[in-house]
């Protein structure tokens, strides 16, 4: 039996969090640029070995976090640490969030709460926006802070939750995302990621996104010592974290309803049937808006909430929807046949990138304008207006074709033409013809609808090895 010495194993990726050594620099306006070619930003694939790419990316992100921290402070955005509820970094497990400085936050009459995506770092909406086209500012809370300064009235306060960095490393004394945890240094290139201890690497009261979200709302947003009791609270949920927020509000809406003024969502996947609280469902329809990827112009209304059930299951034309819905919406299987996946609230175009994380940076000016220049003018009586759903020229033409086909299909099976088509003699003569288009024999006037697609959920299993809890805990 042969054994390989640990000293002969290949070394782990050698990248260190030094921006200059990594080959990048920051411009004065906060854009990340390559030293060799300042017209280019961060380049992820530098090696065929994925581990090298991941460690290089994490080293770059550590540098960007430090730069963002410096710029956050210069823009008046403070760190607030949970569960200690203090502004100075503690030595025990903690998770930071971003807030307006507490002295100013207590005096704000309007406060914007951002529920960031659970895959992102604190205050970062989309790492991919480090590309030269956008720069780092547009993809972070810095861009939001600048938008809030443009409000016509008083500048609103801001609270940014941190659903991503919920793993704590005692070795590095900081909270980490799952990607950052997997990029921690290893004994060799073939060692697995460090083990996650179910107690010592978990932050008290913030063990998962749901617990963190509840902690932020119960102990920060609804805390009269931090946010005025009469302040208007505007909430934005991003991507999958929007679903966590909807689940929380749906289960405890009486507690939160008295404080929430309006809700914005980006790419939520929660189905309308999951919203069982009738009051919360009505609130979303009247005071909620959603932005999703679409080929429609940015911020154009693409759909609105409506009750729609298929009027004719076996008719592929008349079962496409009603005037209030988009005929290209997906279908689900209900108790009474196919039903459309109805929208929670009026839905608008978030751009045609079809990447969830870039939607909020794109529509941020529209969200801020709606919150504080529309809802804020009448926070007690505001209701969404009746929006006209955008349709492109092609969609209008397709709609006309569907209507025409639907009218022609009404006569199928009622006249003498059907017997002629089903006549075996006529069919044999049609088959013997060499020229001309093939004749279609209609076996059943009510053709079956196409099969419904099904989705499957997958689970990711991560192998862990090296513990990152404290020495004192490990001795116990």
CSV table of C-alpha atoms in Angstrom, one decimal:
chain,number,residue,atom,x,y,z
A,1,UNK,CA,0.0,0.0,0.0
A,2,UNK,CA,1.3,3.4,-1.0
A,3,UNK,CA,0.7,6.6,1.0
A,4,UNK,CA,1.4,10.1,-0.3
A,5,UNK,CA,3.0,12.5,2.1
A,6,UNK,CA,1.0,15.7,2.8
A,7,UNK,CA,4.1,17.8,1.9
A,8,UNK,CA,3.9,16.5,-1.7
A,9,UNK,CA,0.3,17.6,-2.3
A,10,UNK,CA,-0.2,20.5,-4.7
A,11,UNK,CA,-0.3,23.9,-3.0
A,12,UNK,CA,-3.5,25.9,-2.7
A,13,UNK,CA,-4.0,28.9,-4.9
A,14,UNK,CA,-1.6,31.6,-3.8
A,15,UNK,CA,-3.6,34.8,-4.3
A,16,UNK,CA,-3.5,37.4,-1.5
A,17,UNK,CA,-5.8,40.4,-1.0
A,18,UNK,CA,-3.5,42.9,-2.5
A,19,UNK,CA,-5.1,44.9,-5.2
A,20,UNK,CA,-1.9,45.9,-6.9
A,21,UNK,CA,-0.5,42.4,-6.9
A,22,UNK,CA,-3.8,41.1,-8.4
A,23,UNK,CA,-3.4,43.6,-11.2
A,24,UNK,CA,-6.1,46.1,-10.5
A,25,UNK,CA,-6.7,49.7,-9.2
A,26,UNK,CA,-9.6,51.9,-8.3
A,27,UNK,CA,-10.3,55.1,-10.2
A,28,UNK,CA,-11.3,58.3,-8.4
A,29,UNK,CA,-15.0,57.6,-9.1
A,30,UNK,CA,-14.8,54.1,-7.6
A,31,UNK,CA,-14.5,52.0,-10.8
A,32,UNK,CA,-12.3,48.9,-10.7
A,33,UNK,CA,-9.8,48.8,-13.6
A,34,UNK,CA,-7.0,46.5,-14.8
A,35,UNK,CA,-3.5,47.9,-14.6
A,36,UNK,CA,-2.5,46.5,-17.9
A,37,UNK,CA,-5.6,47.8,-19.7
A,38,UNK,CA,-7.6,50.4,-17.8
A,39,UNK,CA,-10.4,50.0,-20.3
A,40,UNK,CA,-11.2,46.6,-18.8
A,41,UNK,CA,-12.5,45.6,-15.4
A,42,UNK,CA,-12.2,42.4,-13.3
A,43,UNK,CA,-11.5,39.2,-15.3
A,44,UNK,CA,-12.7,36.0,-13.6
A,45,UNK,CA,-11.3,33.1,-15.7
A,46,UNK,CA,-7.6,33.2,-15.3
A,47,UNK,CA,-6.9,29.4,-15.1
A,48,UNK,CA,-8.5,26.2,-16.1
A,49,UNK,CA,-8.6,25.1,-12.5
A,50,UNK,CA,-11.7,26.5,-10.9
A,51,UNK,CA,-10.2,26.7,-7.4
A,52,UNK,CA,-7.6,29.3,-8.7
A,53,UNK,CA,-10.4,31.4,-10.2
A,54,UNK,CA,-12.4,31.3,-7.0
A,55,UNK,CA,-9.5,32.2,-4.7
A,56,UNK,CA,-8.4,35.0,-7.1
A,57,UNK,CA,-12.0,36.4,-7.1
A,58,UNK,CA,-12.3,36.3,-3.3
A,59,UNK,CA,-9.0,38.1,-2.9
A,60,UNK,CA,-10.3,40.8,-5.2
A,61,UNK,CA,-13.5,41.0,-3.3
A,62,UNK,CA,-11.7,41.5,0.0
A,63,UNK,CA,-10.0,44.5,-1.5
A,64,UNK,CA,-13.3,45.8,-2.9
A,65,UNK,CA,-15.0,45.4,0.5
A,66,UNK,CA,-12.3,47.5,2.2
A,67,UNK,CA,-12.8,50.2,-0.5
A,68,UNK,CA,-16.6,50.0,-0.1
A,69,UNK,CA,-16.3,50.3,3.7
A,70,UNK,CA,-14.2,53.5,3.3
A,71,UNK,CA,-16.6,55.0,0.8
A,72,UNK,CA,-19.6,54.0,2.9
A,73,UNK,CA,-18.3,56.0,5.8
A,74,UNK,CA,-17.6,59.0,3.5
A,75,UNK,CA,-21.2,58.9,2.3
A,76,UNK,CA,-22.6,58.7,5.9
A,77,UNK,CA,-23.4,55.0,5.8
A,78,UNK,CA,-22.6,53.3,9.1
A,79,UNK,CA,-22.1,49.7,10.2
A,80,UNK,CA,-24.4,48.3,12.9
A,81,UNK,CA,-23.5,44.9,14.4
A,82,UNK,CA,-26.0,42.2,15.4
A,83,UNK,CA,-27.0,40.7,17.8
A,84,UNK,CA,-24.9,43.0,20.0
A,85,UNK,CA,-26.8,46.1,18.7
A,86,UNK,CA,-23.7,48.2,18.8
A,87,UNK,CA,-21.8,50.4,16.3
A,88,UNK,CA,-18.2,49.1,17.1
A,89,UNK,CA,-17.0,45.8,15.9
A,90,UNK,CA,-17.3,43.1,18.6
A,91,UNK,CA,-15.0,40.2,19.2
A,92,UNK,CA,-17.7,37.6,19.5
A,93,UNK,CA,-19.8,36.2,16.5
A,94,UNK,CA,-21.6,39.0,14.8
A,95,UNK,CA,-23.2,40.1,11.5
A,96,UNK,CA,-23.0,43.7,10.2
A,97,UNK,CA,-25.8,45.6,8.6
A,98,UNK,CA,-25.8,49.1,7.1
A,99,UNK,CA,-27.7,52.0,8.4
A,100,UNK,CA,-27.9,55.8,8.3
A,101,UNK,CA,-26.0,57.0,11.4
A,102,UNK,CA,-28.2,56.3,14.4
A,103,UNK,CA,-28.5,59.9,15.6
A,104,UNK,CA,-29.9,60.8,12.2
A,105,UNK,CA,-31.9,57.6,11.7
A,106,UNK,CA,-34.0,58.3,14.8
A,107,UNK,CA,-35.2,61.6,13.3
A,108,UNK,CA,-36.1,60.4,9.9
A,109,UNK,CA,-39.8,60.4,8.9
A,110,UNK,CA,-39.2,58.1,6.0
A,111,UNK,CA,-36.9,55.0,6.1
A,112,UNK,CA,-36.0,52.7,3.2
A,113,UNK,CA,-35.2,49.0,4.1
A,114,UNK,CA,-33.3,46.9,1.6
A,115,UNK,CA,-33.6,43.1,2.0
A,116,UNK,CA,-30.5,42.1,0.0
A,117,UNK,CA,-30.2,38.8,-1.9
A,118,UNK,CA,-28.9,36.0,0.3
A,119,UNK,CA,-26.1,35.2,-2.1
A,120,UNK,CA,-24.5,38.7,-2.0
A,121,UNK,CA,-22.2,40.5,0.3
A,122,UNK,CA,-23.3,43.4,2.6
A,123,UNK,CA,-24.3,46.4,0.5
A,124,UNK,CA,-23.5,44.7,-2.8
A,125,UNK,CA,-26.4,44.2,-5.2
A,126,UNK,CA,-24.4,42.6,-8.0
A,127,UNK,CA,-20.7,41.8,-8.2
A,128,UNK,CA,-20.9,41.4,-12.0
A,129,UNK,CA,-21.5,45.1,-12.2
A,130,UNK,CA,-17.8,45.7,-11.6
A,131,UNK,CA,-17.5,45.5,-15.4
A,132,UNK,CA,-16.3,48.7,-17.0
A,133,UNK,CA,-19.7,49.5,-18.3
A,134,UNK,CA,-21.1,50.2,-14.9
A,135,UNK,CA,-18.5,50.4,-12.2
A,136,UNK,CA,-18.7,49.3,-8.6
A,137,UNK,CA,-20.8,52.2,-7.4
A,138,UNK,CA,-23.9,51.3,-9.4
A,139,UNK,CA,-23.9,47.7,-7.9
A,140,UNK,CA,-23.7,48.7,-4.3
A,141,UNK,CA,-25.4,50.7,-1.6
A,142,UNK,CA,-23.3,53.8,-2.7
A,143,UNK,CA,-25.5,54.1,-5.8
A,144,UNK,CA,-28.6,53.9,-3.6
A,145,UNK,CA,-27.3,56.6,-1.3
A,146,UNK,CA,-26.8,58.9,-4.2
A,147,UNK,CA,-30.3,58.3,-5.4
A,148,UNK,CA,-31.8,59.1,-2.0
A,149,UNK,CA,-30.0,62.4,-2.0
A,150,UNK,CA,-32.0,63.4,-5.1
A,151,UNK,CA,-35.3,63.1,-3.2
A,152,UNK,CA,-37.3,66.3,-3.4
A,153,UNK,CA,-38.1,66.5,0.3
A,154,UNK,CA,-36.1,65.3,3.2
A,155,UNK,CA,-33.5,62.6,2.5
A,156,UNK,CA,-34.9,59.3,3.7
A,157,UNK,CA,-33.0,57.0,6.1
A,158,UNK,CA,-31.6,53.7,5.0
A,159,UNK,CA,-31.3,50.2,6.5
A,160,UNK,CA,-29.6,47.4,4.5
A,161,UNK,CA,-30.1,43.8,5.8
A,162,UNK,CA,-27.4,41.2,5.4
A,163,UNK,CA,-28.9,37.9,4.5
A,164,UNK,CA,-25.7,36.7,2.8
A,165,UNK,CA,-22.9,36.9,5.5
A,166,UNK,CA,-24.3,34.5,8.1
A,167,UNK,CA,-21.3,32.2,8.6
A,168,UNK,CA,-18.8,33.4,11.2
A,169,UNK,CA,-15.1,32.5,11.2
A,170,UNK,CA,-13.3,32.9,14.6
A,171,UNK,CA,-10.0,32.6,12.8
A,172,UNK,CA,-10.6,35.8,10.7
A,173,UNK,CA,-13.2,37.3,13.1
A,174,UNK,CA,-15.7,38.2,10.5
A,175,UNK,CA,-19.0,37.1,9.0
A,176,UNK,CA,-18.8,35.4,5.6
A,177,UNK,CA,-21.0,34.4,2.7
A,178,UNK,CA,-21.0,30.7,1.6
A,179,UNK,CA,-18.8,31.6,-1.4
A,180,UNK,CA,-16.3,33.4,0.8
A,181,UNK,CA,-16.3,30.4,3.2
A,182,UNK,CA,-15.5,28.0,0.4
A,183,UNK,CA,-12.6,30.3,-0.7
A,184,UNK,CA,-10.9,30.3,2.6
A,185,UNK,CA,-7.2,29.0,2.5
A,186,UNK,CA,-6.8,25.3,2.6
A,187,UNK,CA,-3.9,23.0,3.6
A,188,UNK,CA,-3.5,22.0,-0.1
A,189,UNK,CA,-5.3,22.3,-3.4
A,190,UNK,CA,-7.0,18.9,-2.9
A,191,UNK,CA,-8.3,19.5,0.7
A,192,UNK,CA,-12.1,20.1,1.1
A,193,UNK,CA,-13.5,23.4,2.4
A,194,UNK,CA,-13.4,24.0,6.2
A,195,UNK,CA,-16.1,22.4,8.2
A,196,UNK,CA,-19.1,24.5,9.4
A,197,UNK,CA,-19.7,23.9,13.1
A,198,UNK,CA,-23.5,23.9,13.7
A,199,UNK,CA,-23.0,26.0,16.8
A,200,UNK,CA,-19.7,27.9,16.8
A,201,UNK,CA,-19.8,29.2,13.2
A,202,UNK,CA,-23.5,30.3,13.5
A,203,UNK,CA,-24.4,33.8,14.6
A,204,UNK,CA,-26.8,33.9,17.6
A,205,UNK,CA,-30.3,34.9,16.5
A,206,UNK,CA,-29.2,35.0,12.8
A,207,UNK,CA,-28.6,31.4,12.0
A,208,UNK,CA,-30.2,31.6,8.5
A,209,UNK,CA,-31.8,34.2,6.2
A,210,UNK,CA,-35.2,33.8,7.7
A,211,UNK,CA,-34.0,34.3,11.3
A,212,UNK,CA,-31.8,37.3,10.3
A,213,UNK,CA,-34.7,39.0,8.5
A,214,UNK,CA,-37.0,38.5,11.5
A,215,UNK,CA,-34.2,39.9,13.8
A,216,UNK,CA,-33.7,43.0,11.7
A,217,UNK,CA,-37.4,43.9,11.5
A,218,UNK,CA,-38.2,43.1,15.2
A,219,UNK,CA,-35.1,44.6,16.8
A,220,UNK,CA,-34.1,47.3,14.4
A,221,UNK,CA,-36.9,48.5,12.1
A,222,UNK,CA,-39.7,48.2,14.8
A,223,UNK,CA,-37.4,49.4,17.6
A,224,UNK,CA,-38.6,52.9,18.7
A,225,UNK,CA,-35.1,53.7,20.0
A,226,UNK,CA,-33.7,53.4,16.5
A,227,UNK,CA,-36.6,54.3,14.2
A,228,UNK,CA,-39.4,56.7,15.0
A,229,UNK,CA,-42.7,55.1,15.7
A,230,UNK,CA,-44.5,57.3,13.2
A,231,UNK,CA,-41.9,56.9,10.4
A,232,UNK,CA,-43.0,55.6,7.1
A,233,UNK,CA,-41.2,52.3,6.3
A,234,UNK,CA,-40.6,51.4,2.6
A,235,UNK,CA,-39.2,47.9,1.9
A,236,UNK,CA,-37.5,46.4,-1.1
A,237,UNK,CA,-36.9,42.6,-1.4
A,238,UNK,CA,-34.3,41.4,-3.9
A,239,UNK,CA,-34.6,38.1,-5.7
A,240,UNK,CA,-34.8,35.0,-3.4
A,241,UNK,CA,-34.7,37.2,-0.3
A,242,UNK,CA,-37.9,38.8,-1.5
A,243,UNK,CA,-39.6,35.4,-1.1
A,244,UNK,CA,-38.2,35.2,2.5
A,245,UNK,CA,-39.7,38.6,3.2
A,246,UNK,CA,-43.1,37.7,1.7
A,247,UNK,CA,-43.3,34.6,3.8
A,248,UNK,CA,-42.5,36.5,7.0
A,249,UNK,CA,-45.0,39.3,6.3
A,250,UNK,CA,-47.7,36.7,5.2
A,251,UNK,CA,-47.3,34.8,8.5
A,252,UNK,CA,-47.2,37.9,10.8
A,253,UNK,CA,-48.9,40.7,8.8
A,254,UNK,CA,-50.9,42.1,11.7
A,255,UNK,CA,-47.6,42.9,13.5
A,256,UNK,CA,-45.9,44.5,10.5
A,257,UNK,CA,-48.9,46.1,8.7
A,258,UNK,CA,-49.1,49.1,11.0
A,259,UNK,CA,-45.6,50.2,10.0
A,260,UNK,CA,-45.1,49.2,6.3
A,261,UNK,CA,-46.1,51.9,3.8
A,262,UNK,CA,-45.2,50.2,0.5
A,263,UNK,CA,-43.3,47.2,-0.8
A,264,UNK,CA,-41.1,46.8,-3.9
A,265,UNK,CA,-39.9,43.4,-5.2
A,266,UNK,CA,-37.4,42.3,-7.8
A,267,UNK,CA,-37.9,38.9,-9.5
A,268,UNK,CA,-40.0,37.2,-6.7
A,269,UNK,CA,-40.9,33.6,-7.3
A,270,UNK,CA,-43.6,33.3,-4.6
A,271,UNK,CA,-46.9,32.2,-6.1
A,272,UNK,CA,-50.1,34.1,-5.3
A,273,UNK,CA,-51.6,31.0,-3.7
A,274,UNK,CA,-48.8,31.2,-1.1
A,275,UNK,CA,-50.1,34.5,0.2
A,276,UNK,CA,-52.9,33.3,2.4
A,277,UNK,CA,-53.4,36.5,4.4
A,278,UNK,CA,-56.2,38.3,2.6
A,279,UNK,CA,-55.1,41.7,4.0
A,280,UNK,CA,-51.5,41.3,2.9
A,281,UNK,CA,-52.6,40.1,-0.5
A,282,UNK,CA,-54.8,43.3,-0.9
A,283,UNK,CA,-51.8,45.4,0.3
A,284,UNK,CA,-49.5,44.0,-2.4
A,285,UNK,CA,-52.1,44.7,-5.1
A,286,UNK,CA,-52.6,48.3,-3.9
A,287,UNK,CA,-49.2,49.3,-2.5
A,288,UNK,CA,-46.8,46.8,-4.0
A,289,UNK,CA,-44.8,46.7,-7.3
A,290,UNK,CA,-42.5,44.2,-8.8
A,291,UNK,CA,-39.8,44.4,-11.4
A,292,UNK,CA,-38.8,41.5,-13.6
A,293,UNK,CA,-36.6,40.9,-16.7
A,294,UNK,CA,-38.5,41.7,-19.9
A,295,UNK,CA,-37.9,42.8,-23.4
A,296,UNK,CA,-40.3,45.7,-22.8
A,297,UNK,CA,-38.8,49.2,-22.2
A,298,UNK,CA,-37.3,49.7,-18.8
A,299,UNK,CA,-40.1,50.4,-16.1
A,300,UNK,CA,-42.9,49.7,-18.6
A,301,UNK,CA,-45.8,47.8,-17.0
A,302,UNK,CA,-45.8,44.2,-18.2
A,303,UNK,CA,-48.5,42.7,-16.1
A,304,UNK,CA,-51.0,43.4,-13.3
A,305,UNK,CA,-52.8,41.2,-10.8
A,306,UNK,CA,-56.0,39.6,-12.1
A,307,UNK,CA,-57.9,36.3,-11.5
A,308,UNK,CA,-57.6,34.3,-14.6
A,309,UNK,CA,-58.6,30.6,-15.2
A,310,UNK,CA,-58.5,28.8,-18.5
A,311,UNK,CA,-62.0,29.0,-20.1
A,312,UNK,CA,-61.4,26.1,-22.5
A,313,UNK,CA,-58.9,23.5,-21.4
A,314,UNK,CA,-58.7,21.7,-24.8
A,315,UNK,CA,-58.6,24.9,-26.9
A,316,UNK,CA,-55.0,26.1,-27.4
A,317,UNK,CA,-56.2,29.5,-28.6
A,318,UNK,CA,-59.0,30.5,-26.2
A,319,UNK,CA,-57.0,29.2,-23.2
A,320,UNK,CA,-54.3,31.7,-23.7
A,321,UNK,CA,-55.8,34.2,-21.3
A,322,UNK,CA,-58.0,37.3,-21.1
A,323,UNK,CA,-57.6,40.9,-22.0
A,324,UNK,CA,-56.1,41.6,-18.5
A,325,UNK,CA,-53.2,39.1,-18.9
A,326,UNK,CA,-50.2,38.4,-21.0
A,327,UNK,CA,-50.9,35.4,-23.4
A,328,UNK,CA,-47.3,34.3,-23.0
A,329,UNK,CA,-47.5,33.8,-19.2
A,330,UNK,CA,-46.7,30.4,-17.8
A,331,UNK,CA,-49.4,28.0,-16.7
A,332,UNK,CA,-49.8,26.0,-13.5
A,333,UNK,CA,-52.1,23.1,-12.7
A,334,UNK,CA,-54.9,24.1,-10.4
A,335,UNK,CA,-57.8,22.1,-8.9
A,336,UNK,CA,-60.1,23.1,-11.8
A,337,UNK,CA,-57.6,22.8,-14.6
A,338,UNK,CA,-54.8,24.9,-15.9
A,339,UNK,CA,-54.5,28.3,-14.3
A,340,UNK,CA,-52.1,31.2,-14.9
A,341,UNK,CA,-49.3,32.0,-12.4
A,342,UNK,CA,-51.0,35.2,-11.3
A,343,UNK,CA,-49.0,38.2,-10.3
A,344,UNK,CA,-48.8,39.4,-6.7
A,345,UNK,CA,-48.8,43.1,-7.7
A,346,UNK,CA,-48.3,45.3,-10.8
A,347,UNK,CA,-45.2,44.1,-12.6
A,348,UNK,CA,-42.8,46.3,-14.5
A,349,UNK,CA,-39.8,45.7,-16.8
A,350,UNK,CA,-36.4,45.5,-15.1
A,351,UNK,CA,-34.4,45.3,-18.4
A,352,UNK,CA,-33.5,42.6,-20.8
A,353,UNK,CA,-30.4,41.2,-19.1
A,354,UNK,CA,-32.4,38.3,-17.6
A,355,UNK,CA,-30.1,38.2,-14.6
A,356,UNK,CA,-31.9,38.8,-11.4
A,357,UNK,CA,-29.2,40.5,-9.5
A,358,UNK,CA,-28.8,43.4,-12.0
A,359,UNK,CA,-32.5,44.4,-11.9
A,360,UNK,CA,-32.4,46.5,-8.8
A,361,UNK,CA,-29.3,48.6,-9.8
A,362,UNK,CA,-31.2,49.3,-13.1
A,363,UNK,CA,-34.5,50.2,-11.6
A,364,UNK,CA,-33.3,51.8,-8.4
A,365,UNK,CA,-34.1,55.4,-9.6
A,366,UNK,CA,-37.6,54.3,-10.5
A,367,UNK,CA,-38.1,52.5,-7.1
A,368,UNK,CA,-37.0,55.6,-5.2
A,369,UNK,CA,-39.1,57.9,-7.3
A,370,UNK,CA,-42.2,55.8,-6.8
A,371,UNK,CA,-41.7,55.5,-3.0
A,372,UNK,CA,-40.9,59.0,-2.1
A,373,UNK,CA,-42.4,61.1,-5.0
A,374,UNK,CA,-45.7,59.2,-5.4
A,375,UNK,CA,-46.6,57.1,-2.3
A,376,UNK,CA,-44.9,59.6,0.0
A,377,UNK,CA,-47.2,62.4,-1.1
A,378,UNK,CA,-50.3,60.5,0.3
A,379,UNK,CA,-48.9,57.6,2.5
A,380,UNK,CA,-52.3,57.0,4.1
A,381,UNK,CA,-54.5,56.9,1.1
A,382,UNK,CA,-52.2,55.8,-1.8
A,383,UNK,CA,-53.4,53.0,-4.1
A,384,UNK,CA,-51.8,51.8,-7.4
A,385,UNK,CA,-53.5,53.3,-10.4
A,386,UNK,CA,-54.9,51.2,-13.2
A,387,UNK,CA,-51.8,50.6,-15.4
A,388,UNK,CA,-51.9,49.9,-19.2
A,389,UNK,CA,-50.0,46.8,-19.9
A,390,UNK,CA,-47.2,47.3,-22.5
A,391,UNK,CA,-47.5,45.3,-25.7
A,392,UNK,CA,-44.9,45.4,-28.5
A,393,UNK,CA,-46.0,45.6,-32.2
A,394,UNK,CA,-45.3,41.9,-32.6
A,395,UNK,CA,-47.4,41.0,-29.6
A,396,UNK,CA,-50.3,43.1,-30.9
A,397,UNK,CA,-50.0,41.2,-34.3
A,398,UNK,CA,-49.9,37.9,-32.5
A,399,UNK,CA,-52.9,38.8,-30.5
A,400,UNK,CA,-54.9,39.6,-33.6
A,401,UNK,CA,-53.8,36.2,-35.1
A,402,UNK,CA,-54.9,34.4,-32.0
A,403,UNK,CA,-58.3,36.1,-32.1
A,404,UNK,CA,-58.8,35.3,-35.8
A,405,UNK,CA,-57.8,31.6,-35.2
A,406,UNK,CA,-60.1,31.4,-32.3
A,407,UNK,CA,-63.0,32.6,-34.4
A,408,UNK,CA,-62.3,30.2,-37.2
A,409,UNK,CA,-62.0,27.3,-34.7
A,410,UNK,CA,-65.5,27.8,-33.4
A,411,UNK,CA,-67.0,26.3,-36.6
A,412,UNK,CA,-64.9,23.2,-36.6
A,413,UNK,CA,-67.1,20.0,-36.3
A,414,UNK,CA,-70.4,21.8,-37.0
A,415,UNK,CA,-70.4,21.8,-40.8
A,416,UNK,CA,-70.2,19.4,-43.7
A,417,UNK,CA,-66.5,20.2,-44.3
A,418,UNK,CA,-65.6,17.9,-41.3
A,419,UNK,CA,-67.3,14.8,-42.8
A,420,UNK,CA,-65.5,15.5,-46.1
A,421,UNK,CA,-62.2,15.7,-44.4
A,422,UNK,CA,-62.8,12.5,-42.4
A,423,UNK,CA,-64.0,10.6,-45.5
A,424,UNK,CA,-61.7,7.6,-46.1
A,425,UNK,CA,-62.1,8.0,-49.9
A,426,UNK,CA,-61.1,11.7,-49.8
A,427,UNK,CA,-58.2,10.8,-47.5
A,428,UNK,CA,-56.9,8.1,-49.9
A,429,UNK,CA,-57.2,10.5,-52.8
A,430,UNK,CA,-55.3,13.2,-50.8
A,431,UNK,CA,-52.6,10.7,-50.0
A,432,UNK,CA,-52.2,9.7,-53.6
A,433,UNK,CA,-51.6,13.3,-54.7
A,434,UNK,CA,-47.9,14.1,-55.5
A,435,UNK,CA,-48.1,17.9,-55.6
A,436,UNK,CA,-49.5,20.3,-53.1
A,437,UNK,CA,-49.4,20.6,-49.3
A,438,UNK,CA,-50.4,17.5,-47.3
A,439,UNK,CA,-53.9,17.3,-46.1
A,440,UNK,CA,-54.4,17.0,-42.3
A,441,UNK,CA,-57.0,14.4,-41.1
A,442,UNK,CA,-58.8,15.8,-38.0
A,443,UNK,CA,-59.3,12.9,-35.7
A,444,UNK,CA,-60.9,14.9,-32.9
A,445,UNK,CA,-62.2,18.5,-33.1
A,446,UNK,CA,-61.2,19.1,-29.4
A,447,UNK,CA,-57.5,18.5,-29.6
A,448,UNK,CA,-55.7,17.8,-26.3
A,449,UNK,CA,-53.7,20.7,-24.9
A,450,UNK,CA,-49.9,20.4,-24.7
A,451,UNK,CA,-48.4,18.7,-21.7
A,452,UNK,CA,-47.6,21.0,-18.8
A,453,UNK,CA,-43.9,21.5,-17.9
A,454,UNK,CA,-42.8,20.4,-14.4
A,455,UNK,CA,-39.9,21.8,-12.4
A,456,UNK,CA,-37.6,20.0,-10.1
A,457,UNK,CA,-35.7,21.3,-7.1
A,458,UNK,CA,-32.1,20.3,-6.5
A,459,UNK,CA,-30.1,20.5,-3.3
A,460,UNK,CA,-26.4,21.3,-3.1
A,461,UNK,CA,-24.3,19.3,-0.7
A,462,UNK,CA,-21.1,20.9,0.5
A,463,UNK,CA,-18.2,18.8,2.0
A,464,UNK,CA,-16.5,20.5,5.0
A,465,UNK,CA,-13.4,19.5,6.8
A,466,UNK,CA,-11.3,22.0,8.7
A,467,UNK,CA,-13.1,23.6,11.7
A,468,UNK,CA,-13.1,27.4,12.1
A,469,UNK,CA,-14.5,27.7,15.6
A,470,UNK,CA,-12.5,29.0,18.5
A,471,UNK,CA,-9.7,27.1,20.3
A,472,UNK,CA,-11.7,27.3,23.5
A,473,UNK,CA,-14.7,25.7,21.9
A,474,UNK,CA,-12.7,23.0,20.3
A,475,UNK,CA,-11.2,22.0,23.6
A,476,UNK,CA,-14.7,21.6,25.0
